[in-house]
């Protein structure tokens, strides 16, 4: 199953790179659990694709000019996929360059993402994108 799960995750990153948010959200189960790292401006648990779009994707677009997620490596074990990625862009408030490695862990169920967990150096991200008040 790990190769199939890796392909699901690769398609999600491909859709995100193309700006195809509906395709990204369509790759999620209805009850996806999305965990942004504590200490991130959008940190905590978000349930469901609409919550992710409104509470994570939208704010990132507002905060980071040219935000991109570039996958560098994928590792799969059964229905779990770890992706080493890089976030890049420019903080709109700080005008500082964002270039930080991140690990995403995805759990796949029936060909869709059911859980996402983010692991990132929140202090480094915070230097570019300050926590929202």
C-alpha positions as protocol buffer text, in pm:
chain_id: "A"
residue {
  index: 1
  type: UNK
  ca { x: 0 y: 0 z: 0 }
}
residue {
  index: 2
  type: UNK
  ca { x: 285 y: 246 z: 60 }
}
residue {
  index: 3
  type: UNK
  ca { x: 350 y: 309 z: -313 }
}
residue {
  index: 4
  type: UNK
  ca { x: -20 y: 382 z: -371 }
}
residue {
  index: 5
  type: UNK
  ca { x: -27 y: 609 z: -65 }
}
residue {
  index: 6
  type: UNK
  ca { x: 284 y: 793 z: -186 }
}
residue {
  index: 7
  type: UNK
  ca { x: 113 y: 851 z: -522 }
}
residue {
  index: 8
  type: UNK
  ca { x: -193 y: 1002 z: -347 }
}
residue {
  index: 9
  type: UNK
  ca { x: 33 y: 1243 z: -157 }
}
residue {
  index: 10
  type: UNK
  ca { x: 231 y: 1333 z: -470 }
}
residue {
  index: 11
  type: UNK
  ca { x: -96 y: 1419 z: -648 }
}
residue {
  index: 12
  type: UNK
  ca { x: -194 y: 1647 z: -359 }
}
residue {
  index: 13
  type: UNK
  ca { x: 136 y: 1839 z: -383 }
}
residue {
  index: 14
  type: UNK
  ca { x: 100 y: 1856 z: -762 }
}
residue {
  index: 15
  type: UNK
  ca { x: -249 y: 2005 z: -734 }
}
residue {
  index: 16
  type: UNK
  ca { x: -128 y: 2252 z: -469 }
}
residue {
  index: 17
  type: UNK
  ca { x: 160 y: 2357 z: -695 }
}
residue {
  index: 18
  type: UNK
  ca { x: -88 y: 2424 z: -975 }
}
residue {
  index: 19
  type: UNK
  ca { x: -307 y: 2632 z: -742 }
}
residue {
  index: 20
  type: UNK
  ca { x: -590 y: 2379 z: -780 }
}
residue {
  index: 21
  type: UNK
  ca { x: -735 y: 2408 z: -429 }
}
residue {
  index: 22
  type: UNK
  ca { x: -1057 y: 2221 z: -523 }
}
residue {
  index: 23
  type: UNK
  ca { x: -844 y: 1920 z: -632 }
}
residue {
  index: 24
  type: UNK
  ca { x: -644 y: 1941 z: -308 }
}
residue {
  index: 25
  type: UNK
  ca { x: -961 y: 1949 z: -99 }
}
residue {
  index: 26
  type: UNK
  ca { x: -1110 y: 1670 z: -310 }
}
residue {
  index: 27
  type: UNK
  ca { x: -817 y: 1448 z: -211 }
}
residue {
  index: 28
  type: UNK
  ca { x: -917 y: 1475 z: 157 }
}
residue {
  index: 29
  type: UNK
  ca { x: -1168 y: 1260 z: 340 }
}
residue {
  index: 30
  type: UNK
  ca { x: -1469 y: 1461 z: 458 }
}
residue {
  index: 31
  type: UNK
  ca { x: -1347 y: 1428 z: 817 }
}
residue {
  index: 32
  type: UNK
  ca { x: -976 y: 1498 z: 762 }
}
residue {
  index: 33
  type: UNK
  ca { x: -782 y: 1596 z: 1074 }
}
residue {
  index: 34
  type: UNK
  ca { x: -526 y: 1861 z: 984 }
}
residue {
  index: 35
  type: UNK
  ca { x: -267 y: 1935 z: 1253 }
}
residue {
  index: 36
  type: UNK
  ca { x: -65 y: 2251 z: 1199 }
}
residue {
  index: 37
  type: UNK
  ca { x: 231 y: 2266 z: 1439 }
}
residue {
  index: 38
  type: UNK
  ca { x: 165 y: 2443 z: 1769 }
}
residue {
  index: 39
  type: UNK
  ca { x: 335 y: 2782 z: 1758 }
}
residue {
  index: 40
  type: UNK
  ca { x: 244 y: 2839 z: 1394 }
}
residue {
  index: 41
  type: UNK
  ca { x: 16 y: 3135 z: 1317 }
}
residue {
  index: 42
  type: UNK
  ca { x: -245 y: 2877 z: 1208 }
}
residue {
  index: 43
  type: UNK
  ca { x: -142 y: 2613 z: 1464 }
}
residue {
  index: 44
  type: UNK
  ca { x: -365 y: 2346 z: 1608 }
}
residue {
  index: 45
  type: UNK
  ca { x: -623 y: 2100 z: 1481 }
}
residue {
  index: 46
  type: UNK
  ca { x: -850 y: 2183 z: 1189 }
}
residue {
  index: 47
  type: UNK
  ca { x: -1128 y: 1938 z: 1097 }
}
residue {
  index: 48
  type: UNK
  ca { x: -1259 y: 1909 z: 743 }
}
residue {
  index: 49
  type: UNK
  ca { x: -1139 y: 2049 z: 413 }
}
residue {
  index: 50
  type: UNK
  ca { x: -1333 y: 2376 z: 439 }
}
residue {
  index: 51
  type: UNK
  ca { x: -1173 y: 2450 z: 777 }
}
residue {
  index: 52
  type: UNK
  ca { x: -829 y: 2383 z: 627 }
}
residue {
  index: 53
  type: UNK
  ca { x: -903 y: 2611 z: 331 }
}
residue {
  index: 54
  type: UNK
  ca { x: -1034 y: 2895 z: 549 }
}
residue {
  index: 55
  type: UNK
  ca { x: -806 y: 2866 z: 853 }
}
residue {
  index: 56
  type: UNK
  ca { x: -478 y: 2755 z: 690 }
}
residue {
  index: 57
  type: UNK
  ca { x: -462 y: 2799 z: 311 }
}
residue {
  index: 58
  type: UNK
  ca { x: -634 y: 3139 z: 307 }
}
residue {
  index: 59
  type: UNK
  ca { x: -421 y: 3293 z: 584 }
}
residue {
  index: 60
  type: UNK
  ca { x: -98 y: 3157 z: 433 }
}
residue {
  index: 61
  type: UNK
  ca { x: -190 y: 3323 z: 104 }
}
residue {
  index: 62
  type: UNK
  ca { x: -251 y: 3649 z: 293 }
}
residue {
  index: 63
  type: UNK
  ca { x: 77 y: 3621 z: 487 }
}
residue {
  index: 64
  type: UNK
  ca { x: 328 y: 3484 z: 233 }
}
residue {
  index: 65
  type: UNK
  ca { x: 382 y: 3618 z: -115 }
}
residue {
  index: 66
  type: UNK
  ca { x: 470 y: 3344 z: -363 }
}
residue {
  index: 67
  type: UNK
  ca { x: 421 y: 3068 z: -106 }
}
residue {
  index: 68
  type: UNK
  ca { x: 539 y: 2732 z: -241 }
}
residue {
  index: 69
  type: UNK
  ca { x: 574 y: 2381 z: -101 }
}
residue {
  index: 70
  type: UNK
  ca { x: 845 y: 2182 z: -277 }
}
residue {
  index: 71
  type: UNK
  ca { x: 859 y: 1809 z: -201 }
}
residue {
  index: 72
  type: UNK
  ca { x: 1211 y: 1673 z: -166 }
}
residue {
  index: 73
  type: UNK
  ca { x: 1163 y: 1316 z: -43 }
}
residue {
  index: 74
  type: UNK
  ca { x: 885 y: 1066 z: 26 }
}
residue {
  index: 75
  type: UNK
  ca { x: 892 y: 770 z: 264 }
}
residue {
  index: 76
  type: UNK
  ca { x: 600 y: 531 z: 295 }
}
residue {
  index: 77
  type: UNK
  ca { x: 500 y: 261 z: 538 }
}
residue {
  index: 78
  type: UNK
  ca { x: 162 y: 107 z: 473 }
}
residue {
  index: 79
  type: UNK
  ca { x: -95 y: 386 z: 462 }
}
residue {
  index: 80
  type: UNK
  ca { x: 137 y: 644 z: 620 }
}
residue {
  index: 81
  type: UNK
  ca { x: 360 y: 873 z: 414 }
}
residue {
  index: 82
  type: UNK
  ca { x: 627 y: 1110 z: 542 }
}
residue {
  index: 83
  type: UNK
  ca { x: 721 y: 1390 z: 303 }
}
residue {
  index: 84
  type: UNK
  ca { x: 1024 y: 1610 z: 349 }
}
residue {
  index: 85
  type: UNK
  ca { x: 932 y: 1942 z: 187 }
}
residue {
  index: 86
  type: UNK
  ca { x: 1058 y: 2299 z: 172 }
}
residue {
  index: 87
  type: UNK
  ca { x: 845 y: 2610 z: 224 }
}
residue {
  index: 88
  type: UNK
  ca { x: 953 y: 2918 z: 29 }
}
residue {
  index: 89
  type: UNK
  ca { x: 813 y: 3263 z: -34 }
}
residue {
  index: 90
  type: UNK
  ca { x: 835 y: 3613 z: 115 }
}
residue {
  index: 91
  type: UNK
  ca { x: 665 y: 3729 z: 433 }
}
residue {
  index: 92
  type: UNK
  ca { x: 431 y: 4014 z: 338 }
}
residue {
  index: 93
  type: UNK
  ca { x: 460 y: 4187 z: 678 }
}
residue {
  index: 94
  type: UNK
  ca { x: 835 y: 4141 z: 724 }
}
residue {
  index: 95
  type: UNK
  ca { x: 956 y: 4127 z: 360 }
}
residue {
  index: 96
  type: UNK
  ca { x: 1189 y: 3846 z: 475 }
}
residue {
  index: 97
  type: UNK
  ca { x: 1256 y: 3541 z: 263 }
}
residue {
  index: 98
  type: UNK
  ca { x: 1099 y: 3215 z: 376 }
}
residue {
  index: 99
  type: UNK
  ca { x: 1310 y: 2905 z: 313 }
}
residue {
  index: 100
  type: UNK
  ca { x: 1251 y: 2636 z: 574 }
}
residue {
  index: 101
  type: UNK
  ca { x: 1254 y: 2254 z: 567 }
}
residue {
  index: 102
  type: UNK
  ca { x: 937 y: 2084 z: 694 }
}
residue {
  index: 103
  type: UNK
  ca { x: 816 y: 1729 z: 746 }
}
residue {
  index: 104
  type: UNK
  ca { x: 458 y: 1636 z: 668 }
}
residue {
  index: 105
  type: UNK
  ca { x: 311 y: 1304 z: 779 }
}
residue {
  index: 106
  type: UNK
  ca { x: 1 y: 1190 z: 593 }
}
residue {
  index: 107
  type: UNK
  ca { x: -234 y: 903 z: 674 }
}
residue {
  index: 108
  type: UNK
  ca { x: -425 y: 771 z: 374 }
}
residue {
  index: 109
  type: UNK
  ca { x: -761 y: 588 z: 388 }
}
residue {
  index: 110
  type: UNK
  ca { x: -930 y: 449 z: 77 }
}
residue {
  index: 111
  type: UNK
  ca { x: -716 y: 663 z: -152 }
}
residue {
  index: 112
  type: UNK
  ca { x: -775 y: 992 z: 34 }
}
residue {
  index: 113
  type: UNK
  ca { x: -588 y: 1185 z: 302 }
}
residue {
  index: 114
  type: UNK
  ca { x: -754 y: 1136 z: 640 }
}
residue {
  index: 115
  type: UNK
  ca { x: -489 y: 1296 z: 862 }
}
residue {
  index: 116
  type: UNK
  ca { x: -208 y: 1548 z: 812 }
}
residue {
  index: 117
  type: UNK
  ca { x: 60 y: 1640 z: 1067 }
}
residue {
  index: 118
  type: UNK
  ca { x: 317 y: 1916 z: 1022 }
}
residue {
  index: 119
  type: UNK
  ca { x: 662 y: 1932 z: 1186 }
}
residue {
  index: 120
  type: UNK
  ca { x: 848 y: 2262 z: 1139 }
}
residue {
  index: 121
  type: UNK
  ca { x: 1090 y: 2500 z: 1310 }
}
residue {
  index: 122
  type: UNK
  ca { x: 817 y: 2739 z: 1426 }
}
residue {
  index: 123
  type: UNK
  ca { x: 1067 y: 2999 z: 1551 }
}
residue {
  index: 124
  type: UNK
  ca { x: 1227 y: 3023 z: 1206 }
}
residue {
  index: 125
  type: UNK
  ca { x: 884 y: 3048 z: 1040 }
}
residue {
  index: 126
  type: UNK
  ca { x: 783 y: 3313 z: 1297 }
}
residue {
  index: 127
  type: UNK
  ca { x: 1079 y: 3532 z: 1197 }
}
residue {
  index: 128
  type: UNK
  ca { x: 921 y: 3560 z: 851 }
}
residue {
  index: 129
  type: UNK
  ca { x: 551 y: 3531 z: 937 }
}
residue {
  index: 130
  type: UNK
  ca { x: 464 y: 3670 z: 1281 }
}
residue {
  index: 131
  type: UNK
  ca { x: 191 y: 3499 z: 1483 }
}
residue {
  index: 132
  type: UNK
  ca { x: -146 y: 3659 z: 1426 }
}
residue {
  index: 133
  type: UNK
  ca { x: -303 y: 3854 z: 1713 }
}
